[in-house]
Coordinates of C-alpha atoms in Angstrom, one line a residue:
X1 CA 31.5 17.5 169.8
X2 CA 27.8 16.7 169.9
X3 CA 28.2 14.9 166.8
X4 CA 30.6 12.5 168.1
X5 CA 28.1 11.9 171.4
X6 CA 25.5 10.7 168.9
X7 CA 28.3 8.5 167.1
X8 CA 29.4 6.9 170.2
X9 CA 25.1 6.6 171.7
X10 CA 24.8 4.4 168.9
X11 CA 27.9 2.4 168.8
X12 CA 27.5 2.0 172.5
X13 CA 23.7 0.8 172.1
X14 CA 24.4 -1.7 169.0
X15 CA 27.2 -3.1 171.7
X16 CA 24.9 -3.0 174.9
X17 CA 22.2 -4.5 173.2
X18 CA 24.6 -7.2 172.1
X19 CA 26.1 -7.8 175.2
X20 CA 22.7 -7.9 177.4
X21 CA 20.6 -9.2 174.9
X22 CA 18.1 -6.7 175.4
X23 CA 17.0 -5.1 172.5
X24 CA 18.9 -2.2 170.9
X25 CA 16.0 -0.2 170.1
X26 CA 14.9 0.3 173.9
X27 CA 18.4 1.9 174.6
X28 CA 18.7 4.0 171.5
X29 CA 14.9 5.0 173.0
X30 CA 17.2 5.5 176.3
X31 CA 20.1 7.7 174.8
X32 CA 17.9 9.5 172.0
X33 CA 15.7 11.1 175.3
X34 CA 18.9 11.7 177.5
X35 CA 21.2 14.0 174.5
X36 CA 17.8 15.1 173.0
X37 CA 16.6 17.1 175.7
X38 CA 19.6 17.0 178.3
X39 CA 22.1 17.5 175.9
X40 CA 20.7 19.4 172.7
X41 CA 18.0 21.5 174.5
X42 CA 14.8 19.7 173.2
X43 CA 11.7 19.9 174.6
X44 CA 10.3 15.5 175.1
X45 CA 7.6 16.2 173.1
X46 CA 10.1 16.9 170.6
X47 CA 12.0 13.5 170.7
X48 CA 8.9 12.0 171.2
X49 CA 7.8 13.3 167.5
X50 CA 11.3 11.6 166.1
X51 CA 9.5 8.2 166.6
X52 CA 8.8 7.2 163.1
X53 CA 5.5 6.7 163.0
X54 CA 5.0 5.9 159.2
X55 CA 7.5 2.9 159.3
X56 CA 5.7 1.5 162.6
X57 CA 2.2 2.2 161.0
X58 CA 3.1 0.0 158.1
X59 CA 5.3 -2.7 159.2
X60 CA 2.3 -2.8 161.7
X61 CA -0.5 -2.9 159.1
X62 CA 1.1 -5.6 156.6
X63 CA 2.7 -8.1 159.2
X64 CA -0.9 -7.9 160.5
X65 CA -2.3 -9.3 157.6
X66 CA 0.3 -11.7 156.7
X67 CA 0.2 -13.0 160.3
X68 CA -2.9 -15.1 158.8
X69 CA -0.9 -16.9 156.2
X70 CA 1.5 -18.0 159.3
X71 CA -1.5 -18.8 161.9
X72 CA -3.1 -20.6 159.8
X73 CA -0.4 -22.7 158.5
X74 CA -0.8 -21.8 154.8
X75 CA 2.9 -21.0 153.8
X76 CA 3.9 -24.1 155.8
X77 CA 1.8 -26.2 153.6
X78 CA 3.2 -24.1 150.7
X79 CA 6.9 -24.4 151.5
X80 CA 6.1 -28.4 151.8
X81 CA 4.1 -28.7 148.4
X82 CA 7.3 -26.4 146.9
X83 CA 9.8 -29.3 148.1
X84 CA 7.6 -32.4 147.3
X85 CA 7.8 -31.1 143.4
X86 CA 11.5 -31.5 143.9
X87 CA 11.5 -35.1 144.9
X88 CA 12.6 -36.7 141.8
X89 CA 15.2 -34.3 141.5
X90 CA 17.3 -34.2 144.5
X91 CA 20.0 -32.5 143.5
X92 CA 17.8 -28.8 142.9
X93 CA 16.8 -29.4 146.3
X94 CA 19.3 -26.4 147.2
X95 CA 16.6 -24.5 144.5
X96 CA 13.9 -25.4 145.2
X97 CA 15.0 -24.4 149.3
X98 CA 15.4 -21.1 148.2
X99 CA 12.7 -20.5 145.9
X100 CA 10.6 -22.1 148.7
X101 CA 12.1 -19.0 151.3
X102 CA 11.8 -16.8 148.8
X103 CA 8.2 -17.2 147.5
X104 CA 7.1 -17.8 151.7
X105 CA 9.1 -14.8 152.4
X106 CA 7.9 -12.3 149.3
X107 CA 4.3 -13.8 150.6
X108 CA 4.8 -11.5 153.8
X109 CA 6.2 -13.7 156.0
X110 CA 9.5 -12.0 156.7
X111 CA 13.6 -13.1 157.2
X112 CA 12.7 -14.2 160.6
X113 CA 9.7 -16.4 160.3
X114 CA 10.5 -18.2 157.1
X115 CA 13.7 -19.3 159.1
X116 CA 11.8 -20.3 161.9
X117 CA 10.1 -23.1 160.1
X118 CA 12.2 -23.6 157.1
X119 CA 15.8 -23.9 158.4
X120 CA 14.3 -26.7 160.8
X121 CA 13.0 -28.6 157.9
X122 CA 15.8 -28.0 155.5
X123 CA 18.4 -29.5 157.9
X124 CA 16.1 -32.2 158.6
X125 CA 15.9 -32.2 154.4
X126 CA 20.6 -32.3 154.6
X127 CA 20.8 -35.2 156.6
X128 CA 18.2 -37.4 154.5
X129 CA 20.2 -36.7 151.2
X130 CA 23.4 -36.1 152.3
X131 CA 23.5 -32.4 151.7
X132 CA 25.7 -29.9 153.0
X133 CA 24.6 -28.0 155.7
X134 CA 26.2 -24.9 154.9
X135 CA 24.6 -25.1 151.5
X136 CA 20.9 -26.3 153.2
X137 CA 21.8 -23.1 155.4
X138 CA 22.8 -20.7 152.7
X139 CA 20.3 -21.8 150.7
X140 CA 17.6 -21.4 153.1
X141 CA 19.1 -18.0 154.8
X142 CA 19.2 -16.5 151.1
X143 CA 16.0 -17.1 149.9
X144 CA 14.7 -15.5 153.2
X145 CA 16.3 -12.4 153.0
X146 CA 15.7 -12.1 149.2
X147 CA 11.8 -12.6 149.6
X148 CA 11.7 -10.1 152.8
X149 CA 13.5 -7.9 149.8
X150 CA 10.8 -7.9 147.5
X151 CA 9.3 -4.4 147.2
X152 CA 6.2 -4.8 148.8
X153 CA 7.6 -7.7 151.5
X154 CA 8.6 -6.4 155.1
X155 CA 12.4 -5.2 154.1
X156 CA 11.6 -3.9 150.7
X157 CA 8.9 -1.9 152.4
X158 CA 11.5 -0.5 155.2
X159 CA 13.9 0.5 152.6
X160 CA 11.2 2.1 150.7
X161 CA 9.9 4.2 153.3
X162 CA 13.7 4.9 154.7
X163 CA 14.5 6.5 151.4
X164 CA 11.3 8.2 151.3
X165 CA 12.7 9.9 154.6
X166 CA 15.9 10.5 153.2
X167 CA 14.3 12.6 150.3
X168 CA 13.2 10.3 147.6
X169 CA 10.2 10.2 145.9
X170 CA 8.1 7.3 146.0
X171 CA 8.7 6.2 142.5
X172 CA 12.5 6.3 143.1
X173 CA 12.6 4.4 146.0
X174 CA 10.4 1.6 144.5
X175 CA 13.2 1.5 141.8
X176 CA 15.7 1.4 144.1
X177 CA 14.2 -1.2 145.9
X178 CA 13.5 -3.3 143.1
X179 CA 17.3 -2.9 142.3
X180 CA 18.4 -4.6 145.9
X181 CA 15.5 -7.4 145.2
X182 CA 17.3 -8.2 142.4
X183 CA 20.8 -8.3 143.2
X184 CA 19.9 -10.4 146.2
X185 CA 17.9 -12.7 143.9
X186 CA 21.1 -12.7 141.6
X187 CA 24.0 -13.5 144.3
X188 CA 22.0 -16.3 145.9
X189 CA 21.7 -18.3 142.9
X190 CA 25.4 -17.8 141.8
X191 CA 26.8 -19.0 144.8
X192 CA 24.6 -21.5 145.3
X193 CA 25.2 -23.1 141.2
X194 CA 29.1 -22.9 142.3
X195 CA 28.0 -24.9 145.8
X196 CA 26.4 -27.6 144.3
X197 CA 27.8 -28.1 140.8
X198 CA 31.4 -27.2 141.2
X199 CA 32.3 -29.5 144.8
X200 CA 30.7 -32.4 144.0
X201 CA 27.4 -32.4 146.2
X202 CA 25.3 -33.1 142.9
X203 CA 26.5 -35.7 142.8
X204 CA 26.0 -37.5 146.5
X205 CA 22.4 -35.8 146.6
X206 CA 21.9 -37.3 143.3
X207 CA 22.9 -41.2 144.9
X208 CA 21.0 -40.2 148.3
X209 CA 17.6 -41.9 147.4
X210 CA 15.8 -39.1 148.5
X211 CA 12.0 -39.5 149.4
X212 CA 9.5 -37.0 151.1
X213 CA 5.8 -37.9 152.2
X214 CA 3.0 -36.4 149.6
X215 CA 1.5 -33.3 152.0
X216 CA -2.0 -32.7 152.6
X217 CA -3.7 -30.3 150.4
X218 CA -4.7 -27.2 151.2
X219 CA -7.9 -26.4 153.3
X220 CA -10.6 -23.9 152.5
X221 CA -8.9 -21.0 154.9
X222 CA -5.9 -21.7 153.6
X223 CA -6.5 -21.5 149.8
X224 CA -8.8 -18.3 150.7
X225 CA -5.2 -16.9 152.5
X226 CA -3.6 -17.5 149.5
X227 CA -5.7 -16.1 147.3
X228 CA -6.3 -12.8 149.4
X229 CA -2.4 -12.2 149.7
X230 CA -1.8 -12.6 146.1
X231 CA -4.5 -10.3 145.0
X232 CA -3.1 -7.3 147.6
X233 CA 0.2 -8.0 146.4
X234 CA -1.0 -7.7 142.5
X235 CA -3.0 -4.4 144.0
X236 CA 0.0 -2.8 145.6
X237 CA 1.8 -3.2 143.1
X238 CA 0.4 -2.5 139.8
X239 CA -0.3 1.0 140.8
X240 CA 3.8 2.2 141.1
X241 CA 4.5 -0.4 138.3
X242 CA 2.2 1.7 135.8
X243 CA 2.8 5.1 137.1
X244 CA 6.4 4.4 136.1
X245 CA 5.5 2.8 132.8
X246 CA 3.3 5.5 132.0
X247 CA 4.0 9.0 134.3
X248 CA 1.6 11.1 131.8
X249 CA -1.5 9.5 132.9
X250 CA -3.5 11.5 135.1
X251 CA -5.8 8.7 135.8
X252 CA -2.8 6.2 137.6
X253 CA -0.6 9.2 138.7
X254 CA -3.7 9.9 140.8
X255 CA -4.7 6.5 141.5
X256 CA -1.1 6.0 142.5
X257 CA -0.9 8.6 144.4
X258 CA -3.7 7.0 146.9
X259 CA -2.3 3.5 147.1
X260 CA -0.9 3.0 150.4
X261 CA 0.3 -0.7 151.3
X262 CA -0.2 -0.1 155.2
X263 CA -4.0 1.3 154.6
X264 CA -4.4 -1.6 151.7
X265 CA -3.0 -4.1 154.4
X266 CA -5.6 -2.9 156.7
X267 CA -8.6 -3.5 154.5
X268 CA -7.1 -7.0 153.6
X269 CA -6.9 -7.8 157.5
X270 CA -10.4 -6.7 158.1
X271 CA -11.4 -9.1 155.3
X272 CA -9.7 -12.1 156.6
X273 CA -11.3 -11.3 160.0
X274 CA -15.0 -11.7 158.2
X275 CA -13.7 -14.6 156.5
X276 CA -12.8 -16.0 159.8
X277 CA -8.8 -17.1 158.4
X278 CA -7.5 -16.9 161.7
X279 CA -7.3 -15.5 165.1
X280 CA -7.3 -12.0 166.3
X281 CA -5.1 -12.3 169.2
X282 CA -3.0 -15.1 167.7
X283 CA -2.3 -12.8 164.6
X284 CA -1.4 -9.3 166.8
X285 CA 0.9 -11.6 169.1
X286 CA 2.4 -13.1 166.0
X287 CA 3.8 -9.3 165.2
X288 CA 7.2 -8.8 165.2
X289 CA 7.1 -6.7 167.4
X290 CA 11.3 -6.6 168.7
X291 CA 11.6 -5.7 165.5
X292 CA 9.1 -3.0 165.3
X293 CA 11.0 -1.8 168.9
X294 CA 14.4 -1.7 167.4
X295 CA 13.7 -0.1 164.0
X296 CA 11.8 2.6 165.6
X297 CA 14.1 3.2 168.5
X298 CA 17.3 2.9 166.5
X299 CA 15.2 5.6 163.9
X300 CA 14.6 7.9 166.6
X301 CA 18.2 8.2 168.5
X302 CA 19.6 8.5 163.8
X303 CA 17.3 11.8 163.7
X304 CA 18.8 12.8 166.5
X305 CA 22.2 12.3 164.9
X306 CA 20.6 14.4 162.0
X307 CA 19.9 17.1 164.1
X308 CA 23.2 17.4 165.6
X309 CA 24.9 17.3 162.0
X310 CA 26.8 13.5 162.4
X311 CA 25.5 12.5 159.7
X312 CA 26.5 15.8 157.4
X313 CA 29.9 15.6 158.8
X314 CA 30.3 11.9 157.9
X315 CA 29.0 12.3 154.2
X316 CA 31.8 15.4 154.2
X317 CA 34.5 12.8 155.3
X318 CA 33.7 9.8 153.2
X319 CA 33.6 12.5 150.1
X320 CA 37.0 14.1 150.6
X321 CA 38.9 10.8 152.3
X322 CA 37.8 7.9 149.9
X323 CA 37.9 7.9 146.1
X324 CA 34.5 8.2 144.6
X325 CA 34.3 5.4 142.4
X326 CA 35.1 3.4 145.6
X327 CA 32.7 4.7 147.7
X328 CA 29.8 2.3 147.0
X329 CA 32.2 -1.1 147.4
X330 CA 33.3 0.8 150.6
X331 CA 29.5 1.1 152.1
X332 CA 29.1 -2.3 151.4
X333 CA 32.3 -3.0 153.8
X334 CA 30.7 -1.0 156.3
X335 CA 27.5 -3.0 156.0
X336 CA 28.6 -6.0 156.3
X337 CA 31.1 -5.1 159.6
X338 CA 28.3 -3.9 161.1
X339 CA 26.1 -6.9 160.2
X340 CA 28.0 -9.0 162.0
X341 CA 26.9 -7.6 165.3
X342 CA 23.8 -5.8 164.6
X343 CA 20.7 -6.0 162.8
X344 CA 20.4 -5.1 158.5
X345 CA 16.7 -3.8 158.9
X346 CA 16.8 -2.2 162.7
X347 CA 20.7 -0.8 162.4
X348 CA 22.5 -0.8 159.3
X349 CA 20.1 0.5 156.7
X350 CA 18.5 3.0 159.3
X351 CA 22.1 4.5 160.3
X352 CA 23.6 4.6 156.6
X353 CA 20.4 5.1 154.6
X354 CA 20.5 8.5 155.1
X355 CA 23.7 9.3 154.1
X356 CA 23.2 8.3 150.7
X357 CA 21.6 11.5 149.1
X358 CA 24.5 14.1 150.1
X359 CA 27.0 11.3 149.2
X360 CA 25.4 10.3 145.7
X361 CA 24.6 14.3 145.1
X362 CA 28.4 15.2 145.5
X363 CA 30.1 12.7 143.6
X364 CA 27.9 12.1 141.2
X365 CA 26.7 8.4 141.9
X366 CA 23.7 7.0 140.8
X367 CA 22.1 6.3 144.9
X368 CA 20.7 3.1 143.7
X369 CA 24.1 1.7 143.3
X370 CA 25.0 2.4 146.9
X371 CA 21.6 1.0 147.9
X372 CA 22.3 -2.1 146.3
X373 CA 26.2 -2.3 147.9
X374 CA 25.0 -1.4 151.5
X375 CA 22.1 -4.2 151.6
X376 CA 24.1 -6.7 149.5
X377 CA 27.3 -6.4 152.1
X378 CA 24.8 -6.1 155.1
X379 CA 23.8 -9.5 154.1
X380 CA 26.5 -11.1 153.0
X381 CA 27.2 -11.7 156.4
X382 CA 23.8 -12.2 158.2
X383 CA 24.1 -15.8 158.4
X384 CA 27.4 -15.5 161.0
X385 CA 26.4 -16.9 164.3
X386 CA 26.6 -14.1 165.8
X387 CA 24.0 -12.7 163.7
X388 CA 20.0 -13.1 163.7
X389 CA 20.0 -15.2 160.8
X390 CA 22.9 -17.9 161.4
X391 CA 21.8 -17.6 165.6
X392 CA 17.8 -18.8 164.2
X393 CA 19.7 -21.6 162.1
X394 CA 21.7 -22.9 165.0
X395 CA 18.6 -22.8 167.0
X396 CA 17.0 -25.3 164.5
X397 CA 19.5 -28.0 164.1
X398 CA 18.5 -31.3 165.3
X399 CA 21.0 -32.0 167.7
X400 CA 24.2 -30.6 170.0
X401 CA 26.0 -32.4 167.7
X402 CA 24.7 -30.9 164.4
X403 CA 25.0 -27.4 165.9
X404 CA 28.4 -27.7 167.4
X405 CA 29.2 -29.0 163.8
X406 CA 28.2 -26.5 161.9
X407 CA 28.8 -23.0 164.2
X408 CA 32.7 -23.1 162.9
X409 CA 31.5 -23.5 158.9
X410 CA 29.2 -20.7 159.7
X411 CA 31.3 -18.2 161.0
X412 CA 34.8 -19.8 158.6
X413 CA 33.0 -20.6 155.7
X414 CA 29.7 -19.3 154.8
X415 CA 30.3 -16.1 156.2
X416 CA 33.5 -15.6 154.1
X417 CA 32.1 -16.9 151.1
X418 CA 29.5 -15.0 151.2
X419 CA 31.2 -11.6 152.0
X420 CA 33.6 -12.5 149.2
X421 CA 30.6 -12.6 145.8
X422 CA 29.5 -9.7 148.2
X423 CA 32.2 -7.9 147.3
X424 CA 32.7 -8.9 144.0
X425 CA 29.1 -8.1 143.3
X426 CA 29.1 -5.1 144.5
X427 CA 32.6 -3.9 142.3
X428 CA 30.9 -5.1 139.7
X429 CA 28.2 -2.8 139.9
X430 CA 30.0 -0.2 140.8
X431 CA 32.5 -0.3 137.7
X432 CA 29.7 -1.2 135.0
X433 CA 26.6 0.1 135.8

């Protein structure tokens, strides 16, 4: 019985927060302190402790320090330099868009904010060559989501630590996460050889006489930003990269073993304070913090599922209702229904995440595989109106026109499309991995 209070708290805070448009974390907060101590007996210091801290402390601590890339306009300048090189060759464009994303986005500069000044300037980019917008805004949406992916971006981080929580070691979850960077590398650039060679928009990009103005180069604080993030990323991630290369070494197992990318994040910011790259205020309000809000708050009210044994009870009934070797493709399903409405980072991967060990354990599937088909299916569908991603790329189109244009291919097309090599994707790892 308690278990199906928690199931229906959640459901009913996804569709609240929905439906009010107030963040879902701040009524899971709501429902996790009501059944905690009201319902289960807990004592609020208890549900207080369910907040997870480690997630907060280095989401926190890395979109700190690459909120001085964003201030100070260096991956703006970058993304614009990335697109210039395409000039002569308009019909990569759709490429070089994602690349752009993805390179801004594995940079530190997350789903959200790479489509807050990409998609703007990539549908600016479709109507001056005569480009699609639903393959400017798959494009664009894609290579966002695949740099946030990248294991030591702001979604690759989450995943990381949510498998850590769910049992993994460190060196597994960095695997694991590497596998979803790389299937959501892969997808994006299949469907987007199909969009662009196989329907003819080569071709009309091709006779669009595209031109783009030279941009500025960068500035001192800028190519010092640059410089700084590239050198923590090389730092945070050559220390799991050779303890898995080499897991007899007592010299990097220990070096490893004191590499944290929230504490190395926090060096890195007190540097670019010194070096004067940008504002303190500007960079702490430049946090995404609703995001911070609804991961935590979803986290807290999913231990409190935990507690009250949902989450054993729905490992039992996936294992005994669905056959195993389509229990992966059916995650994926899951993940992307519920993408539709909610968000991947602060919803989906938070409420399914831990379900993966039992699951995996009892039928004998590798976890990474299910990883990969819950992340892959979650977004598949991110870029439905109706979702963060296609809501942002709405948001940035030039005109009432443009937007009331391209809502319907949105939510008929792209969404479809990309639910569809979702699926495919995700059978095909399924059946030959």
């Amino acid at each position: 019985m308690m278990s199906l209070i928690v199931v229906g708290a959640i459901v009913l805070a996804i569709a609240l927060g929905y439906k009010t448009r107030i963040n879902i974390g701040l009524f899971a907060i709501a429902f996790a302190y009501l059944i905690g101590c009201f319902a289960m007996g807990m004592s609020p210091n208890e549900v207080i402790k369910l907040w997870p801290l480690k997630i907060f402390f280095i989401i926190f601590s890395v979109s700190l320090f690459y909120s001085f890339a964003i201030i100070n306009g260096t991956l703006e300048k970058l993304s614009e330099h990335l697109l210039y090189s395409c000039r002569k060759f308009p019909h990569f464009l759709p490429f070089a868009i994602f690349f752009s994303s993805t390179l801004i986005s594995a940079l530190g500069a997350g789903y959200y904010t790479v489509l807050a000044f990409m998609a703007p300037l990539t549908l600016l980019v479709c109507q001056r060559t005569g480009m699609s917008m639903i393959v400017g805004a798959m494009s664009v949406n894609y290579g966002a989501l695949a740099g946030a992916n990248f294991v030591s971006s702001q979604s690759g981080i989450i995943f990381r630590t949510l498998m850590m929580g769910a049992g993994f070691s460190e060196e597994d979850a960095f695997i694991n996460a590497l596998g979803i960077f790389i299937s959501t590398a892969v997808i994006p650039l299949l469907v987007i050889t199909g969009l662009v060679f196989l329907t003819g928009h080569a071709k009309t990009m091709k006779e669009s006489g595209f031109s783009i103005d030279k941009p500025r180069a960068f500035d001192s604080k800028q190519k010092t930003t640059l410089t700084l993030t590239l050198v923590m990323m090389l730092l945070v991630l050559a220390a799991p990269i050779s303890a898995i290369l080499m897991p007899d070494n007592e010299t990097i197992t220990f070096i490893n073993s004191k590499i944290n990318i929230g504490l190395v994040a926090s060096i890195f910011s007190v540097i670019a304070l010194m070096l004067k790259l940008g504002d303190e205020r500007k960079a702490i309000a430049s946090l995404p913090w609703s995001t911070l809000i609804m991961i935590c708050g979803v986290g807290m009210l999913i231990s409190i599922a935990i507690k009250a044994g949902a989450i054993d009870q729905l490992s039992s009934w996936i294992g005994t209702n669905i056959p195993s070797a389509l229990v992966p493709v059916a995650f994926g399903v899951v993940g992307a229904l519920m993408s539709l409405f909610a968000s991947t980072l602060g919803v989906v991967t938070p409420a399914l995440f831990p379900i993966v060990p039992s699951i995996a354990a009892n039928l004998g599937i590798d976890p990474m595989i299910i990883f990969i088909c819950i992340v892959v299916g979650a977004q598949a569908t991110s870029i439905s109106p109706f979702s963060s991603g296609g809501s942002l790329i709405l948001g940035a189109c030039p005109s009432d026109e443009n937007r009331r244009d391209l809502f319907p291919q949105l939510l008929f097309r792209a969404a479809p499309l990309g639910f569809a090599v979702a699926l495919l994707y995700n059978l095909a790892i399924t059946f030959v991995l």
